[in-house]
C-alpha atoms as one frame of an Amber mdcrd trajectory, in Angstrom:
protein
 -22.640 -47.906  41.605 -20.536 -45.732  38.854 -18.869 -42.520  39.991 -21.001
 -39.495  38.768 -18.137 -38.336  37.066 -18.734 -40.763  33.963 -22.403 -40.092
  34.331 -22.053 -36.262  32.962 -20.600 -37.113  29.163 -22.457 -40.049  28.472
 -25.743 -37.618  29.277 -24.242 -34.729  27.008 -23.890 -37.592  24.118 -27.627
 -38.462  24.859 -28.514 -34.896  24.591 -26.589 -34.275  21.336 -28.168 -37.085
  19.949 -31.291 -35.812  21.116 -30.717 -32.679  19.573 -29.914 -34.494  16.216
 -32.946 -36.282  16.347 -35.227 -33.512  16.748 -33.144 -31.467  13.791 -33.817
 -34.697  11.359 -37.447 -34.872  12.193 -37.680 -31.316  11.453 -35.775 -31.276
   8.470 -37.757 -34.376   6.679 -40.871 -32.568   7.265 -39.349 -29.488   5.721
 -38.041 -31.705   2.717 -41.528 -33.582   2.769 -43.084 -30.189   2.251 -40.597
 -28.631  -0.600 -41.198 -32.435  -2.268 -44.716 -33.175  -1.729 -43.958 -36.002
  -0.406 -46.763 -36.716   2.949 -45.090 -39.699   4.371 -42.479 -36.938   5.519
 -44.284 -34.036   6.865 -47.356 -36.601   8.448 -45.475 -39.341  10.162 -47.499
 -41.766   9.191 -51.379 -42.348   8.360 -52.983 -40.718  11.263 -51.207 -38.013
  12.012 -51.525 -34.076  11.246 -49.172 -33.088   8.932 -46.163 -30.457  10.371
 -46.381 -27.098   9.048 -43.170 -25.747   7.587 -42.949 -22.796  10.225 -42.935
 -25.393  13.003 -40.327 -28.485  11.259 -38.286 -24.791  10.698 -38.588 -24.267
  14.466 -37.874 -27.483  15.117 -34.262 -27.211  13.033 -33.783 -23.970  14.920
 -34.289 -24.964  18.276 -32.055 -27.892  18.027 -29.671 -25.940  16.454 -29.743
 -23.498  19.776 -29.129 -26.049  22.166 -26.663 -27.416  20.563 -24.515 -24.390
  20.430 -25.702 -23.545  23.689 -24.061 -26.952  24.972 -20.800 -26.033  23.241
 -20.507 -22.810  24.452 -21.546 -20.586  21.304 -23.776 -18.068  23.738 -24.200
 -15.732  20.279 -25.178 -18.627  17.728 -27.526 -20.316  20.469 -29.282 -16.860
  21.036 -29.711 -15.861  17.586 -31.402 -19.064  16.606 -33.701 -19.134  19.505
 -34.646 -15.515  18.576 -35.454 -16.617  14.975 -37.815 -19.731  16.289 -39.444
 -17.220  19.180 -40.239 -14.985  16.092 -41.345 -18.273  14.009 -43.943 -18.544
  16.983 -44.903 -15.345  17.466 -45.670 -14.920  13.095 -47.566 -18.139  13.882
 -49.813 -16.703  16.170 -50.589 -13.973  14.292
């Protein structure tokens, strides 16, 4: 069995890849709305389109998690608060 000391850096890399994939998904949806390309915002034929607010919130949340991981607490908090404000605005 591997020592746990090599597991933590590996999990950190996996987390960074996950943040990047979520940001890429949100950015693709935003570009789909901006350019009028339904494939980018719908993610396929049978899915409902992702709203621009949700796509922007995904990008902001992935940036927030990434900033928290690298130790930038202020940037992380700002991105999370803006994503929360977008969520509240979408509910209203």
